[in-house]
CSV table of C-alpha atoms in Angstrom, one decimal:
chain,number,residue,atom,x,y,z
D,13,UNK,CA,0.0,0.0,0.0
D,14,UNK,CA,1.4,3.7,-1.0
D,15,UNK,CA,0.0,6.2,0.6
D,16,UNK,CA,-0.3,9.9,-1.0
D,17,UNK,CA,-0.4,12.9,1.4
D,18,UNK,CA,-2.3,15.8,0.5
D,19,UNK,CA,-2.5,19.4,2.7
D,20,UNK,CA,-6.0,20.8,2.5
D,21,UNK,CA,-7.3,24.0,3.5
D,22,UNK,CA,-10.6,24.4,5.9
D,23,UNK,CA,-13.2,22.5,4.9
D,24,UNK,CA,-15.0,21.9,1.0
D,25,UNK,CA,-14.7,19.2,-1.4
D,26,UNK,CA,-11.9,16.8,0.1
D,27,UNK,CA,-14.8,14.4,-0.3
D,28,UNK,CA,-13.4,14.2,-4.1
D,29,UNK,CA,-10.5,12.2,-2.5
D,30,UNK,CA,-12.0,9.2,-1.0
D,31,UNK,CA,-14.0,9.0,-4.4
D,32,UNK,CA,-10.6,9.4,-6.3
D,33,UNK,CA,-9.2,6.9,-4.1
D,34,UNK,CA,-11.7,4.3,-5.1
D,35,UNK,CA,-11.0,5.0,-8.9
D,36,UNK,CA,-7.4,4.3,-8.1
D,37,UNK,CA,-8.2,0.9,-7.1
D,38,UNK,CA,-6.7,-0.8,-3.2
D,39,UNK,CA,-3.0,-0.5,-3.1
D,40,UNK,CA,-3.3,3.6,-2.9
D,41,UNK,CA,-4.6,5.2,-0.1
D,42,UNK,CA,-4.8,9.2,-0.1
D,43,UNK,CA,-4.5,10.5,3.0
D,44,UNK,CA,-5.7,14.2,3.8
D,45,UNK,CA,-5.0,16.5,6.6
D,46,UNK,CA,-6.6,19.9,7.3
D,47,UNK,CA,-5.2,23.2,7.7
D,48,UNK,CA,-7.1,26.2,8.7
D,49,UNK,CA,-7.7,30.1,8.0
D,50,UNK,CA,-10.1,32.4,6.5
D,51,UNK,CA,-11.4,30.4,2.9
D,52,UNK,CA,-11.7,34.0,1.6
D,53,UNK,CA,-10.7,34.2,-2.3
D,54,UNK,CA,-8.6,37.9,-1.4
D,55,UNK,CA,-4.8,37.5,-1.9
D,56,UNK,CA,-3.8,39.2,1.7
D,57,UNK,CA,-5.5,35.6,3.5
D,58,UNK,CA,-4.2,33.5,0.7
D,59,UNK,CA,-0.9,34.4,1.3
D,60,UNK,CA,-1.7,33.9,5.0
D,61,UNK,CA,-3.0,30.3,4.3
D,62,UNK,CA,-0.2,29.1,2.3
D,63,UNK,CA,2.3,30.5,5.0
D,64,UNK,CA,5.4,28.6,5.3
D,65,UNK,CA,4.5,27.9,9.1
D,66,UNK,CA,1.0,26.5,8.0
D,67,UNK,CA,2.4,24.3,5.5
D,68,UNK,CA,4.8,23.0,8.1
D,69,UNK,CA,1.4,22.2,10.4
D,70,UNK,CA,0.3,20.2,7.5
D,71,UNK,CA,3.0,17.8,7.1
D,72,UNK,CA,3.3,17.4,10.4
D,73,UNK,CA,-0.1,16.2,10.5
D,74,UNK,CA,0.6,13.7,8.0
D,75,UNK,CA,3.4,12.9,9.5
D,76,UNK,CA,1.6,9.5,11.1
D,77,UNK,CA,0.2,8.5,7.1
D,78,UNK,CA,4.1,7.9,6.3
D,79,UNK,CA,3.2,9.6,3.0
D,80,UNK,CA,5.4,9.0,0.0
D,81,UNK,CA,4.6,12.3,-1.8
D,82,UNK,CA,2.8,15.1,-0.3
D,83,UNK,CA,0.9,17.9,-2.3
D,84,UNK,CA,-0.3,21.1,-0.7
D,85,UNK,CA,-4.2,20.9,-2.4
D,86,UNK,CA,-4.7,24.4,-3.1
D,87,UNK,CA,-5.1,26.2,-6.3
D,88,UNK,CA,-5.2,29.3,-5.1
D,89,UNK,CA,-3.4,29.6,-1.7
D,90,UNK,CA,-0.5,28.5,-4.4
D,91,UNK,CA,0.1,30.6,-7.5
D,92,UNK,CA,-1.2,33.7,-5.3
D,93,UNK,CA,2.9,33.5,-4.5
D,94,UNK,CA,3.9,33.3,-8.2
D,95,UNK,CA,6.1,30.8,-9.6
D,96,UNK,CA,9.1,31.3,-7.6
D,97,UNK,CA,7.1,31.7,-4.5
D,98,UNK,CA,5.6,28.5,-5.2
D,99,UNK,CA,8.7,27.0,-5.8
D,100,UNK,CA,9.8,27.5,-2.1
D,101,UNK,CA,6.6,26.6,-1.1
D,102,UNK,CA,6.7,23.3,-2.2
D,103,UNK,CA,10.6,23.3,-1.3
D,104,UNK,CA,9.4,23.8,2.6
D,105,UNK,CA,6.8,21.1,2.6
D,106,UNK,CA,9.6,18.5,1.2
D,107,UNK,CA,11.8,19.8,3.9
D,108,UNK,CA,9.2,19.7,6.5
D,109,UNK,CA,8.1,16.2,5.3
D,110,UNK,CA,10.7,14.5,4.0
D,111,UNK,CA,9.4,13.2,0.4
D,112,UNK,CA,9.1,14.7,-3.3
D,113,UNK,CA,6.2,17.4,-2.6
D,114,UNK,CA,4.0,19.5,-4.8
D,115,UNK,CA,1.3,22.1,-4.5
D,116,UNK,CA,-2.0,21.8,-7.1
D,117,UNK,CA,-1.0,25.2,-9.1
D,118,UNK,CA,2.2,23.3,-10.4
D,119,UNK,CA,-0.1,20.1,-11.1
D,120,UNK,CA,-2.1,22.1,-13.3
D,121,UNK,CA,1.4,22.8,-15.6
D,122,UNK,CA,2.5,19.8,-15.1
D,123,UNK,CA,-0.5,17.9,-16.0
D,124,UNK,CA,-1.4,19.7,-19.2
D,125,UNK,CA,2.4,19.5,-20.1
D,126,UNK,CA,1.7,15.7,-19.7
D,127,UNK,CA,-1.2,15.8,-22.3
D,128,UNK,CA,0.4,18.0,-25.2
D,129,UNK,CA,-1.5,20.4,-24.2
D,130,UNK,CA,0.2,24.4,-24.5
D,131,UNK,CA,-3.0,26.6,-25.4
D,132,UNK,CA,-5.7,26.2,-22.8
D,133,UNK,CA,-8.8,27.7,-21.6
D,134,UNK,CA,-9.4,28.7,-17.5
D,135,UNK,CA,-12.6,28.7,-16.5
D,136,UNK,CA,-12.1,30.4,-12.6
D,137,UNK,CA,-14.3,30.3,-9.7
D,138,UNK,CA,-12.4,33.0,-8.0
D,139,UNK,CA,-13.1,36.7,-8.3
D,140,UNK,CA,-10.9,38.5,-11.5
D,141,UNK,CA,-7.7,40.0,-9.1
D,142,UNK,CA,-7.0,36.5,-7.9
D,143,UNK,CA,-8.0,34.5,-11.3
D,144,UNK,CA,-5.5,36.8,-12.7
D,145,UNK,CA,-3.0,35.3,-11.1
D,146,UNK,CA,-3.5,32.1,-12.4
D,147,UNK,CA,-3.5,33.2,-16.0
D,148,UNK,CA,0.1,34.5,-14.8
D,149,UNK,CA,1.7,31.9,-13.5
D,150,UNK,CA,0.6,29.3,-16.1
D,151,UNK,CA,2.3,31.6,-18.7
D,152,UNK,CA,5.2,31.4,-16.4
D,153,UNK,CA,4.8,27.4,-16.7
D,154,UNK,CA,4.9,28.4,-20.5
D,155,UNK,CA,0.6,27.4,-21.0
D,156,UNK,CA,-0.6,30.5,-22.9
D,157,UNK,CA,-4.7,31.2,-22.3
D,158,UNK,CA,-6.7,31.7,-25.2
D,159,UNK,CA,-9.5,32.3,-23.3
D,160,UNK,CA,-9.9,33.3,-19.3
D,161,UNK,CA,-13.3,33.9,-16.9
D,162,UNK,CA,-13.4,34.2,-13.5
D,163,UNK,CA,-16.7,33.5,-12.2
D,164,UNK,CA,-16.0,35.8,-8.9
D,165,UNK,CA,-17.3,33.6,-6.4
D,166,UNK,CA,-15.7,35.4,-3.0
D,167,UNK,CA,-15.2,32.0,-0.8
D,168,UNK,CA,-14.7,28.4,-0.7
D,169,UNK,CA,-17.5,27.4,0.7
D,170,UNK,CA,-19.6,29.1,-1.8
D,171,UNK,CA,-17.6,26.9,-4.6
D,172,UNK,CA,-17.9,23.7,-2.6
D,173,UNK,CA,-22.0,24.1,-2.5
D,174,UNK,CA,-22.4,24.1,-6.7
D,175,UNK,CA,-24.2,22.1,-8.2
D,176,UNK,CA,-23.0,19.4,-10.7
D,177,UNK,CA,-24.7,20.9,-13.2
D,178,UNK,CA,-23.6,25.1,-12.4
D,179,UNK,CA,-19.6,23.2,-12.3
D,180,UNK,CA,-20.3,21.6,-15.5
D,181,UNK,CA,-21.8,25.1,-16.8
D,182,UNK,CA,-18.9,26.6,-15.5
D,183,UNK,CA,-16.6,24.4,-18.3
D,184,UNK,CA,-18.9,24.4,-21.3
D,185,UNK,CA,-19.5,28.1,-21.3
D,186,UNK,CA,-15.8,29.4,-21.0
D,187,UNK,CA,-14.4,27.1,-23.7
D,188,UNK,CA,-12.7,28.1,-27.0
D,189,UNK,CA,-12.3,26.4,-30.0
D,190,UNK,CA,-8.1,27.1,-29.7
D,191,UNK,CA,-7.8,25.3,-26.3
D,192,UNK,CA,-6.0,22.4,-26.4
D,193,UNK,CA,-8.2,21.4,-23.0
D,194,UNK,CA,-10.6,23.4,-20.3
D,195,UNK,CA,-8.8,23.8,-17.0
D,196,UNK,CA,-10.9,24.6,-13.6
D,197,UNK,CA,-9.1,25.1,-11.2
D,198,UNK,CA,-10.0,25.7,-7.2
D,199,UNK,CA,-9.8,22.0,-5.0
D,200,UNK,CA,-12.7,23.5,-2.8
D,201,UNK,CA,-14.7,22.7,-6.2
D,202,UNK,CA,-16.0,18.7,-6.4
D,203,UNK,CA,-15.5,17.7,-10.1
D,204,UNK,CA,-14.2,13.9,-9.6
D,205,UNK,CA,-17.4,12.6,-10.7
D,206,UNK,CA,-17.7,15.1,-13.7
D,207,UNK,CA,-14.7,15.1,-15.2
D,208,UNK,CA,-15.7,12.4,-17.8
D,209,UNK,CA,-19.2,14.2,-18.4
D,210,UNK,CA,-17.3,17.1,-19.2
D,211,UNK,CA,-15.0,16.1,-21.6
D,212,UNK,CA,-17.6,14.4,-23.5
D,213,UNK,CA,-19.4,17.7,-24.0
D,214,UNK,CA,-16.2,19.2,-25.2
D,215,UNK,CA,-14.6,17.0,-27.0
D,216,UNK,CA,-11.1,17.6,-24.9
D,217,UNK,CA,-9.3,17.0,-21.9
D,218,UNK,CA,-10.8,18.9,-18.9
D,219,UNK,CA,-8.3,19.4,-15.8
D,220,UNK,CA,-9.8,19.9,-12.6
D,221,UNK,CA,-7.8,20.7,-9.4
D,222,UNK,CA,-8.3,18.0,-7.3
D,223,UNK,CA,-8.0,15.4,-10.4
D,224,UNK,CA,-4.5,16.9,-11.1
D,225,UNK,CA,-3.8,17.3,-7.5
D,226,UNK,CA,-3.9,13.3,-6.8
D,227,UNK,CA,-2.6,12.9,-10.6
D,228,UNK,CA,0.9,15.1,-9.5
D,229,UNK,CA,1.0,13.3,-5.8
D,230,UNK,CA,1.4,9.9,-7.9
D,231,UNK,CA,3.8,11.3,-10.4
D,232,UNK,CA,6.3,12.4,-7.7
D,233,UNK,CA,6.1,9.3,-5.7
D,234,UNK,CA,7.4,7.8,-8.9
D,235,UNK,CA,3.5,5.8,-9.6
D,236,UNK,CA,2.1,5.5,-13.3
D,237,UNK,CA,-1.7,4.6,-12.8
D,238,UNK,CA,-4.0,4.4,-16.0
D,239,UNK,CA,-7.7,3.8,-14.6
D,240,UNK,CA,-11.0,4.8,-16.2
D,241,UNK,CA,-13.4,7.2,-14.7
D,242,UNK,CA,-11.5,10.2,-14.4
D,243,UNK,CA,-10.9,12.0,-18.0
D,244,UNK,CA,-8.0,11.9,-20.2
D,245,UNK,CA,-5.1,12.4,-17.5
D,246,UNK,CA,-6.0,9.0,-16.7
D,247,UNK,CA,-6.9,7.3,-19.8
D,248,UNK,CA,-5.6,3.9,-20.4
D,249,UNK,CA,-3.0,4.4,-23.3
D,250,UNK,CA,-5.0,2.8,-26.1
């Protein structure tokens, strides 16, 4: 059994990771710890949330799960440091923890890097000065974004009450015919169970946070896992 450790903030959608987990099949368990602070979508508590000092809570806390990756499962609380900040984020969570660790924002890079996929649409639940950042640091990650809304949707708890059908809105309206694939990001958002439904509507890869935040967890413990259920990033190879 390989455990995956992920860092979540307060309280939305972890419920995606139990699901995720049973995609994944028995010999992965994904094992989630809580941090805590305001689940306000304004950069000034963002910046708080993904604090080196809260990060370090969070892997101590998983600690016990003897983790083999960990992933700090927040969009947001993420790129709101821009790449470099991110880049000693995730360097204090490996220190702090011990293993190959990752934060969601670089999943989202990673992930479409993985597929081919270098023009992209971002549909954002976020209000516009923090969706904004996102756009930025995925150009950083070289992704360029043909086409970008941000719903402006002020707190997490807001996104974790939609509705499948207001998330799968959320994709189908912000698309462009350019995009390589449809990225929503925000892990407080469930889309486990819609990831599939979506990318039948499009016709292209749709990445969702907490899909690419157990997809980059597995990729830096060094695990390959092809399953069906969860959209392209996890397509068999046919």
């Amino acid at each position: 059994m390989t455990t995956i450790g992920f860092i979540y903030p307060d309280h939305a959608a972890e419920d995606d990771y139990p699901r995720m987990e049973q995609v994944l099949g028995g010999d992965v368990r994904l094992a989630v710890e809580h941090i805590y602070g305001t689940d306000l979508h304004a950069i000034a508590e963002l910046l708080d949330l993904g604090s080196p000092e809260k990060l370090a809570e969070g892997s101590r806390k998983l600690g016990p799960h003897e983790p083999a990756s960990v992933v700090w499962a927040c969009t947001s609380g993420s790129f709101v440091y821009g790449w470099l900040g991110a880049t000693h984020q995730v360097e204090g969570v490996a220190e702090a923890s011990g293993v190959p660790a990752s934060s969601t924002s670089f999943a989202f890079v990673h992930a479409a890097r993985a597929l081919g996929c270098s023009r992209v649409s971002v549909a954002a639940s976020y209000p516009d000065e923090v969706a904004t950042l996102f756009k930025q640091f995925l150009a950083d990650g070289g992704i360029e974004v043909v086409r970008f809304s941000s719903a402006g949707i002020d707190t997490a708890a807001e996104v974790g009450q939609l509705s499948p059908d207001a998330v799968v809105e959320l994709a189908t309206a912000n698309d462009h015919p350019d995009a390589d694939a449809v990225l929503i990001p925000d892990t407080a958002m469930r889309t486990i169970e819609l990831v599939d439904r979506m990318e039948q509507e499009l016709g292209k890869p749709v990445l969702t946070a907490n899909q690419v935040t157990v997809w980059e967890g597995l990729r830096i413990a060094g695990i390959q896992r092809s399953v069906s259920g969860c959209g392209a990033l996890f397509a068999p190879a046919r």
